[in-house]
Coordinates of C-alpha atoms in Angstrom, one line a residue:
M253 CA 153.9 47.4 86.4
K254 CA 153.6 50.9 88.2
I255 CA 152.1 54.2 86.8
K256 CA 153.4 57.2 88.3
K257 CA 151.0 59.8 88.7
K258 CA 151.4 63.2 87.4
K259 CA 150.8 66.2 90.0
I260 CA 148.1 68.5 88.6
K261 CA 149.2 72.5 89.5
T262 CA 146.4 74.6 90.6
N263 CA 146.5 77.8 89.9
P264 CA 145.3 79.6 93.2
G265 CA 143.6 82.6 91.3
T266 CA 142.0 80.4 89.2
K267 CA 140.4 79.2 92.9
E268 CA 138.7 82.4 93.8
K269 CA 137.8 83.3 90.4
S270 CA 135.8 80.1 90.6
A271 CA 134.4 80.7 94.0
A272 CA 133.3 84.3 93.1
A273 CA 131.9 82.9 89.9
A274 CA 129.7 80.8 92.0
R275 CA 128.5 83.6 94.5
F276 CA 127.2 85.6 91.0
S277 CA 125.5 82.6 89.9
K278 CA 122.6 83.3 88.0
K279 CA 120.0 82.3 91.1
N280 CA 121.7 84.9 93.1
E281 CA 121.6 87.6 90.9
L282 CA 117.6 86.8 90.0
T283 CA 117.6 87.0 94.2
I284 CA 119.4 90.7 93.8
L285 CA 117.1 91.9 91.0
F286 CA 113.8 90.7 92.0
I287 CA 114.5 92.0 95.3
S288 CA 115.7 95.1 94.5
I289 CA 112.6 95.8 92.2
A290 CA 110.0 94.8 94.2
F291 CA 111.6 96.7 97.5
S292 CA 111.9 99.8 95.5
F293 CA 108.8 100.2 93.5
T294 CA 106.8 98.8 96.4
L295 CA 108.3 101.9 99.1
F296 CA 108.4 104.5 96.3
F297 CA 105.9 103.7 93.7
F298 CA 102.9 101.6 94.4
A299 CA 102.2 102.4 98.0
P300 CA 102.0 106.2 97.6
L301 CA 100.2 106.0 94.0
D302 CA 97.4 103.9 95.5
V303 CA 96.9 106.7 98.2
F304 CA 97.4 109.2 95.6
I305 CA 95.0 108.0 93.2
G306 CA 92.2 107.1 96.6
N307 CA 92.7 110.6 97.6
Q308 CA 93.4 113.1 95.0
K309 CA 90.8 115.3 96.6
D310 CA 93.9 116.2 99.2
F311 CA 96.7 116.9 97.0
I312 CA 96.9 120.3 95.1
V313 CA 98.6 118.8 92.0
G314 CA 97.4 116.4 89.3
F315 CA 98.2 112.6 89.2
G316 CA 101.0 113.4 86.2
R317 CA 103.2 115.6 88.7
V318 CA 103.9 112.5 90.8
L319 CA 104.0 109.8 88.7
P320 CA 106.9 110.6 86.8
P321 CA 109.5 111.7 90.1
M322 CA 107.9 108.9 91.9
L323 CA 108.5 106.6 89.2
I324 CA 112.3 107.7 88.7
T325 CA 113.0 107.4 92.4
A326 CA 111.9 103.8 91.7
V327 CA 114.4 103.3 89.6
I328 CA 117.2 104.8 90.8
S329 CA 115.9 102.9 94.0
S330 CA 116.1 99.8 92.2
A331 CA 119.5 99.8 90.9
A332 CA 121.1 101.5 94.1
L333 CA 119.7 98.4 95.7
F334 CA 121.3 96.1 92.9
V335 CA 124.7 97.4 93.1
I336 CA 124.5 97.5 97.1
Q337 CA 123.6 93.7 96.9
N338 CA 126.1 92.7 94.6
L339 CA 128.9 94.6 96.7
M340 CA 128.1 93.0 99.6
L341 CA 128.1 89.9 97.9
L342 CA 131.7 90.3 96.6
I343 CA 133.0 91.6 100.0
N344 CA 131.3 89.1 102.2
E345 CA 128.2 85.9 100.8
I346 CA 127.1 85.9 104.5
A347 CA 126.6 90.3 105.0
Y348 CA 124.9 89.6 101.8
I349 CA 122.5 87.3 103.0
V350 CA 121.6 89.0 106.0
L351 CA 121.2 91.8 104.2
S352 CA 119.2 90.6 101.3
R353 CA 117.0 88.4 103.1
L354 CA 116.2 91.4 105.7
V355 CA 115.4 93.7 102.7
F356 CA 112.5 91.1 101.5
G357 CA 111.8 90.4 104.8
L358 CA 111.0 94.4 105.2
L359 CA 109.0 93.9 101.8
L360 CA 107.4 90.7 102.8
A361 CA 106.0 92.7 106.3
G362 CA 105.6 95.8 104.8
Y363 CA 103.1 94.0 101.8
V364 CA 101.2 92.0 104.4
Q365 CA 100.4 95.2 106.8
M366 CA 99.1 97.4 103.7
L367 CA 96.9 94.6 102.6
F368 CA 95.7 93.5 105.3
L369 CA 96.3 94.8 108.6
N370 CA 95.9 98.7 108.2
G371 CA 92.0 98.6 109.2
K372 CA 93.0 101.0 111.9
M373 CA 94.2 103.9 110.4
T374 CA 93.1 107.0 110.7
S375 CA 93.2 110.2 108.5
F376 CA 96.4 112.5 108.9
T377 CA 95.6 115.2 111.1
G378 CA 98.7 116.6 111.7
D379 CA 98.6 115.2 115.1
A380 CA 101.1 112.4 117.0
Y381 CA 98.3 110.1 117.0
Q382 CA 98.5 107.0 119.0
Y383 CA 97.2 103.8 118.3
T384 CA 96.7 103.1 122.2
D385 CA 92.9 102.3 122.0
N386 CA 93.9 98.7 122.0
K387 CA 97.3 97.8 123.2
A388 CA 97.4 94.4 122.9
A389 CA 96.6 94.7 119.2
V390 CA 99.6 97.4 118.5
I391 CA 101.9 94.8 120.7
L392 CA 100.4 91.9 118.6
N393 CA 100.9 93.8 115.6
M394 CA 104.8 95.2 116.1
A395 CA 105.6 91.2 116.9
L396 CA 104.1 90.1 113.9
F397 CA 105.9 92.6 111.7
A398 CA 108.9 91.5 113.3
V399 CA 108.6 88.4 112.6
L400 CA 108.0 88.4 108.9
M401 CA 110.6 90.8 108.5
F402 CA 113.7 88.9 110.8
L403 CA 112.2 85.2 109.6
P404 CA 114.1 84.9 106.3
V405 CA 117.3 86.5 107.4
F406 CA 117.2 83.5 110.8
L407 CA 115.9 80.6 107.9
S408 CA 118.7 81.6 105.5
I409 CA 121.4 81.1 108.3
F410 CA 119.7 77.8 109.5
A411 CA 119.7 76.6 106.3
R412 CA 123.8 77.3 105.7
I413 CA 123.8 75.1 108.9
R414 CA 121.7 72.4 107.8
P415 CA 122.0 72.6 104.1
D416 CA 120.7 68.7 104.0
N417 CA 117.1 70.4 105.7
K418 CA 114.7 70.6 102.7
F419 CA 112.4 73.0 104.7
L420 CA 115.0 75.3 105.7
N421 CA 116.9 75.2 102.5
F422 CA 113.9 76.9 100.5
S423 CA 115.6 80.2 101.2
G424 CA 118.7 78.7 98.8
G425 CA 116.2 78.2 95.9
R426 CA 114.3 80.5 93.8
L427 CA 111.3 81.2 96.1
I428 CA 112.4 84.0 97.4
P429 CA 112.6 85.8 93.5
Y430 CA 109.5 84.4 92.8
I431 CA 108.0 85.5 95.2
S432 CA 109.5 88.8 95.3
A433 CA 108.4 89.0 91.4
L434 CA 104.7 88.1 92.2
F435 CA 104.2 91.2 94.9
F436 CA 105.5 93.1 92.3
L437 CA 103.3 92.6 89.8
M438 CA 100.1 92.0 92.1
Q439 CA 100.8 95.8 92.9
L440 CA 101.7 96.4 89.6
A441 CA 98.2 95.1 88.5
G442 CA 96.1 96.7 91.2
T443 CA 97.8 100.2 90.5
G444 CA 97.8 99.8 87.0
T445 CA 93.9 99.2 87.0
S446 CA 92.9 101.8 89.6
A447 CA 94.6 104.1 87.6
I448 CA 93.1 103.0 84.5
S449 CA 89.4 103.9 86.3
A450 CA 90.6 107.2 87.6
D451 CA 88.9 110.1 87.0
F452 CA 91.8 112.4 87.0
G453 CA 90.0 115.1 85.5
K454 CA 87.2 115.1 88.1
Y455 CA 89.4 117.9 90.1
K456 CA 90.4 121.1 89.0
K457 CA 94.3 122.2 89.9
N458 CA 94.6 125.9 89.8
Y459 CA 97.7 127.5 90.6
T460 CA 98.4 130.9 89.1
S461 CA 95.0 131.8 90.7
Y462 CA 95.5 133.1 94.6
L463 CA 93.1 134.9 97.3
S464 CA 94.7 137.9 98.4
Y465 CA 95.4 139.8 101.6
E466 CA 95.1 143.5 99.8
P467 CA 91.3 143.9 99.4
S468 CA 91.1 142.8 103.1
M469 CA 92.7 145.6 104.1
S470 CA 90.1 148.0 102.8
L471 CA 87.1 148.4 104.9
S472 CA 84.0 150.2 104.6
K473 CA 82.8 153.8 107.2
D474 CA 79.3 152.2 106.4
E475 CA 79.6 149.0 107.7
N476 CA 81.9 145.8 108.1
I477 CA 81.4 142.2 109.2
V478 CA 85.2 141.1 110.2
V479 CA 85.4 137.1 111.0
F480 CA 88.0 135.3 112.3
L481 CA 88.3 132.0 112.3
V482 CA 90.5 130.6 115.0
D483 CA 91.0 126.6 114.1
R484 CA 90.7 123.9 117.1
M485 CA 89.3 126.9 119.9
D486 CA 88.6 124.0 121.9
G487 CA 86.1 125.7 124.9
D488 CA 88.5 124.2 127.4
W489 CA 91.7 125.8 126.1
M490 CA 89.9 129.1 125.6
D491 CA 88.9 129.0 129.3
Q492 CA 92.1 128.1 130.4
A493 CA 93.7 131.1 128.2
L494 CA 91.3 133.5 130.3
E495 CA 92.6 132.5 133.3
R496 CA 96.3 132.5 132.3
Y497 CA 95.9 136.0 130.8
P498 CA 93.6 137.9 132.6
E499 CA 94.3 140.8 129.9
L500 CA 92.2 139.2 127.5
E501 CA 89.1 140.4 129.7
E502 CA 90.0 143.8 128.6
K503 CA 90.6 142.9 124.9
F504 CA 87.5 141.0 124.8
E505 CA 85.3 144.3 126.2
G506 CA 81.9 144.6 124.5
F507 CA 82.5 140.8 122.9
T508 CA 79.8 137.9 124.1
Y509 CA 81.0 134.4 124.9
Y510 CA 79.2 132.0 123.7
R511 CA 79.9 128.9 126.5
N512 CA 77.1 126.9 125.6
N513 CA 77.8 125.6 121.9
I514 CA 79.2 122.5 120.2
S515 CA 81.1 122.1 116.9
H516 CA 79.3 119.8 114.3
N517 CA 82.7 118.0 113.1
T518 CA 85.7 117.2 114.4
Q519 CA 87.7 118.7 111.5
T520 CA 88.4 121.7 109.3
F521 CA 86.5 119.6 106.7
P522 CA 83.7 119.8 106.5
S523 CA 83.4 122.3 109.4
V524 CA 84.5 125.5 107.7
P525 CA 82.7 124.8 104.0
Q526 CA 79.6 124.1 106.1
M527 CA 79.8 127.0 108.0
L528 CA 80.2 129.5 105.0
T529 CA 78.0 127.2 102.2
N530 CA 74.9 126.5 104.7
C531 CA 75.1 122.9 102.9
M532 CA 75.4 120.0 105.3
Y533 CA 77.9 117.4 104.3
K534 CA 76.6 114.2 104.5
G535 CA 78.9 111.4 103.5
T536 CA 79.1 112.1 99.8
E537 CA 82.5 112.3 97.4
W538 CA 84.4 115.2 98.6
A539 CA 84.5 116.7 95.4
D540 CA 81.0 116.2 94.7
Y541 CA 80.0 117.9 98.2
V542 CA 82.5 121.0 97.5
G543 CA 81.3 121.3 94.1
K544 CA 77.5 121.5 95.4
A545 CA 78.6 123.4 98.2
W546 CA 79.8 126.5 96.4
D547 CA 77.5 126.5 93.5
G548 CA 74.2 126.3 96.1
D549 CA 72.9 129.5 98.2
T550 CA 76.1 130.3 100.1
V551 CA 76.8 133.2 102.5
P552 CA 79.1 135.2 100.6
K553 CA 76.9 135.1 97.7
N554 CA 73.7 136.1 99.6
L555 CA 76.4 138.8 101.1
K556 CA 77.5 140.5 97.4
N557 CA 73.7 140.3 96.5
N558 CA 73.0 142.8 99.5
G559 CA 76.0 145.0 98.6
Y560 CA 79.0 143.8 100.2
N561 CA 82.7 143.2 98.9
V562 CA 83.2 139.8 99.8
N563 CA 87.2 138.9 101.1
L564 CA 87.9 135.0 101.6
L565 CA 91.3 134.2 103.3
I566 CA 90.4 130.4 103.7
D567 CA 92.4 127.4 103.4
N568 CA 92.7 125.1 100.1
L569 CA 91.7 121.5 100.3
T570 CA 89.7 121.7 103.5
T571 CA 87.1 124.2 102.0
Y572 CA 87.3 124.4 98.2
S573 CA 88.8 122.3 95.7
S574 CA 90.1 125.4 92.9
V575 CA 89.7 129.3 93.5
A576 CA 87.0 128.8 90.1
Q577 CA 84.4 127.8 92.7
L578 CA 84.9 131.2 94.0
K579 CA 85.2 133.4 91.6
E580 CA 81.8 134.8 91.4
Q581 CA 81.4 135.0 94.9
C582 CA 84.5 136.5 96.1
D583 CA 86.5 139.7 95.3
N584 CA 89.7 139.5 96.6
I585 CA 90.9 136.7 93.7
R586 CA 94.0 137.7 92.2
Q587 CA 96.2 135.8 88.8
C588 CA 99.8 135.2 88.6
S589 CA 102.1 134.4 85.7
E590 CA 102.4 130.6 84.9
D591 CA 105.7 131.5 84.6
N592 CA 106.2 132.6 88.3
I593 CA 105.2 128.6 89.4
K594 CA 107.6 125.5 89.8
Y595 CA 107.2 122.3 91.6
N596 CA 108.7 121.5 94.2
Y597 CA 110.1 117.5 93.7
I598 CA 113.4 117.5 96.5
G599 CA 112.8 120.0 98.4
R600 CA 111.6 120.1 101.9
G601 CA 107.9 119.2 101.9
G602 CA 108.2 118.4 98.1
I603 CA 106.5 115.8 96.4
I604 CA 108.9 112.5 96.6
S605 CA 109.7 113.3 100.1
S606 CA 106.0 113.6 101.8
M607 CA 105.1 110.7 99.1
T608 CA 107.9 108.7 100.7
K609 CA 106.4 109.6 104.0
I610 CA 103.1 108.4 103.1
S611 CA 104.0 105.6 102.2
L612 CA 106.3 104.4 105.0
A613 CA 103.2 105.5 106.9
K614 CA 101.0 102.8 104.9
L615 CA 103.7 100.0 105.2
S616 CA 104.9 100.6 108.6
P617 CA 103.1 99.0 112.2
Y618 CA 100.9 100.8 114.2
A619 CA 103.6 101.4 116.7
V620 CA 105.5 103.6 114.4
K621 CA 103.2 105.5 111.8
S622 CA 102.6 108.4 113.5
L623 CA 106.4 108.8 113.3
Y624 CA 105.7 109.3 109.4
T625 CA 101.9 111.2 109.9
V626 CA 102.6 113.4 112.6
G627 CA 102.5 116.8 111.0
M628 CA 100.9 115.8 107.9
G629 CA 97.7 117.5 108.0
A630 CA 95.1 117.9 105.0
N631 CA 97.7 120.1 104.1
L632 CA 100.3 117.7 103.7
S633 CA 101.2 118.9 99.4
S634 CA 101.1 122.4 100.4
D635 CA 104.7 122.6 99.0
F636 CA 104.2 120.7 96.2
V637 CA 104.0 123.9 94.5
K638 CA 106.8 126.9 95.0
Y639 CA 106.6 130.6 93.5
K640 CA 110.3 131.9 91.8
S641 CA 109.0 135.2 93.1
I642 CA 107.3 136.0 96.1
M643 CA 103.9 137.6 95.8
E644 CA 103.7 139.3 99.5
D645 CA 99.8 139.6 99.1
R646 CA 99.6 135.8 98.3
M647 CA 97.1 133.9 101.3
P648 CA 99.0 130.5 101.0
M649 CA 97.7 127.6 100.2
A650 CA 97.5 126.3 103.5
T651 CA 96.9 127.4 106.8
D652 CA 99.4 126.8 109.0
V653 CA 101.7 128.8 111.3
E654 CA 103.2 129.6 108.4
S655 CA 100.4 131.2 106.8
D656 CA 99.2 133.0 110.0
L657 CA 102.8 135.1 110.6
R658 CA 102.9 135.9 106.7
Y659 CA 99.2 137.2 107.6
N660 CA 100.8 139.0 110.8
D661 CA 103.8 140.9 108.7
Y662 CA 101.4 141.8 106.0
I663 CA 98.8 143.7 108.4
R664 CA 101.7 145.3 110.1
S665 CA 103.5 146.6 107.0
H666 CA 100.0 147.4 105.4
P667 CA 97.7 149.6 107.0
L668 CA 94.1 149.5 107.0
N669 CA 92.0 151.7 105.3
A670 CA 88.7 152.8 104.7
D671 CA 88.2 153.4 101.4
S672 CA 86.0 150.3 100.3
E673 CA 83.0 152.1 98.4
K674 CA 80.8 149.0 99.5
K675 CA 80.0 147.1 102.7
V676 CA 82.8 144.7 103.6
F677 CA 82.6 141.1 104.3
N678 CA 85.8 140.2 105.9
Y679 CA 86.7 136.3 107.0
T680 CA 89.9 134.9 108.0
H681 CA 91.0 131.5 108.7
L682 CA 94.0 131.1 111.3
N683 CA 95.6 128.1 112.7
G684 CA 94.8 129.0 116.1
A685 CA 95.7 125.8 118.5
H686 CA 96.5 123.3 115.9
N687 CA 100.0 123.5 116.7
R688 CA 102.4 124.2 119.6
D689 CA 104.6 126.8 117.9
A690 CA 106.6 129.4 120.1
R691 CA 107.1 131.8 117.1
L692 CA 103.3 131.9 117.8
V693 CA 103.6 132.7 121.2
S694 CA 106.4 135.6 120.7
L695 CA 103.9 137.6 119.3
F696 CA 102.5 138.2 122.4
D697 CA 105.4 136.9 124.7
T698 CA 108.6 138.6 122.9
E699 CA 111.6 136.3 124.6
R700 CA 109.6 133.2 124.0
T701 CA 112.0 130.3 122.0
E702 CA 110.8 127.1 123.9
Q703 CA 108.5 124.7 122.7
A704 CA 105.0 125.7 123.8
E705 CA 101.5 124.7 124.7
R706 CA 98.4 124.6 123.1
V707 CA 96.9 127.5 125.3
E708 CA 99.8 129.4 124.7
T709 CA 99.7 129.1 120.9
L710 CA 96.4 129.9 120.8
R711 CA 97.0 133.3 123.0
G712 CA 99.4 134.1 120.7
D713 CA 97.5 133.4 117.4
L714 CA 95.1 136.0 119.1
E715 CA 97.7 138.6 119.0
I716 CA 96.9 138.9 115.0
V717 CA 93.2 139.6 116.0
F718 CA 94.1 142.1 118.5
Y719 CA 96.4 144.0 116.2
Y720 CA 93.4 143.9 113.5
M721 CA 90.7 145.6 116.1
E722 CA 93.6 147.9 117.3
Q723 CA 93.8 149.4 113.6
M724 CA 90.1 149.0 113.1
K725 CA 89.8 151.4 116.2
A726 CA 92.8 153.7 115.3
L727 CA 90.9 154.2 111.7
G728 CA 87.6 154.8 113.4
V729 CA 85.5 151.8 111.7
Y730 CA 85.6 149.5 115.1
D731 CA 82.3 150.8 116.5
N732 CA 80.1 150.3 113.2
S733 CA 81.9 146.7 112.8
T734 CA 80.3 143.6 113.8
I735 CA 83.4 141.2 114.8
V736 CA 83.0 137.6 115.2
I737 CA 85.8 135.1 116.7
L738 CA 85.4 131.9 116.5
G739 CA 86.5 128.3 116.1
D740 CA 85.4 125.5 113.7
H741 CA 85.8 122.6 116.0
G742 CA 87.9 121.5 118.7
R743 CA 90.8 119.3 119.9
P744 CA 90.9 116.0 118.0
P745 CA 89.0 112.8 119.8
V746 CA 90.5 110.2 121.5

């Protein structure tokens, strides 16, 4: 007896739906979800917040201003990465595997880098610091980072070629989402513990009080002490400037050039606070030192006790942590309205962009760290706070090229006067040779627009000093004034 088999027709659309369902399996979706969350939170939340908590003193805003925007950024990034991986999975499974494993590899490499291999990281000085003291170590570090980054991709591709190989098939299982989840939980515990134990009230953040230019324009007919701190006025650069620009000899007529001196420190902190407070820094906690230094027997206090008006135009963070510390010994403090302040989250130099650069510097190998750290000196957070209306007399929190140009504009549009009833002590911190900037060079070479050298920038910055001195001469107070031009430290150690 013969039985005729009935052919069952299959719908091509059903096969496609079945294949798509297989792709969007629970295993793949868990992998996508955990990779997206772990990678995004590592980059935008855990790494930058760890840096912030450990270096609160270096930021002009409090923890509460950094936490919400970075958390929101991490959530948005997680959602975007989740959607992108699913789209890739829909379009092409191989493309999805490459993308998801590459993101996981970046997470793995970055996590290993910041947890075990960042012992050579240096403080941000704003310079393009190169990790070349041991080239073999730099090359080995980059090689290890590359291996960790691409290893999951290669293993996943080989696993598809050899599906019977259990070792290669680790990526086809749940190991990747488990590791991603483990990274997330470990960092959550670490950052959470640091946040709970941190004293966020220790560092006062004051934005409404500011140091004003205006009082420093009023000098005395009796006696003045005018100090210009030209940052990083290295002796070699100064000698080069004198040789290159012969006119400096005439402009410095009457000055004594001390060539046999050397700075006590290699950076603005603690050089400048030591100079003003006579309190030696001995490696103590930054906030404790600054508080103790300004509470002590400072130069400004002694001058005020001897009948001087004291005007300090100094850098925040590297010299003082709060205007309140200067209140009893400084005469150029002014107040602005709370309504005039806004926080910069997404603009240039804002909270999200700067904290992300810090995170990338922490997660990246030595060979590329300087790509993110260059330009990020002690005042990396100076643009976190913006003012809605311009207060032309306000000294910016950061001493840099912008603050020098602003000060230059102010003294050229507001003439000096000799109306002070008391003797005057002015201390002005200029950028000096900290940058190579044609805008400062243009102060004495009006046609200069291209990139400048350190010596040229130093010469341009001195033009601000010379203009102030010329105004003193025109006012008739130059001869009864003591003028000091000095540096706080030289070039960074190499």
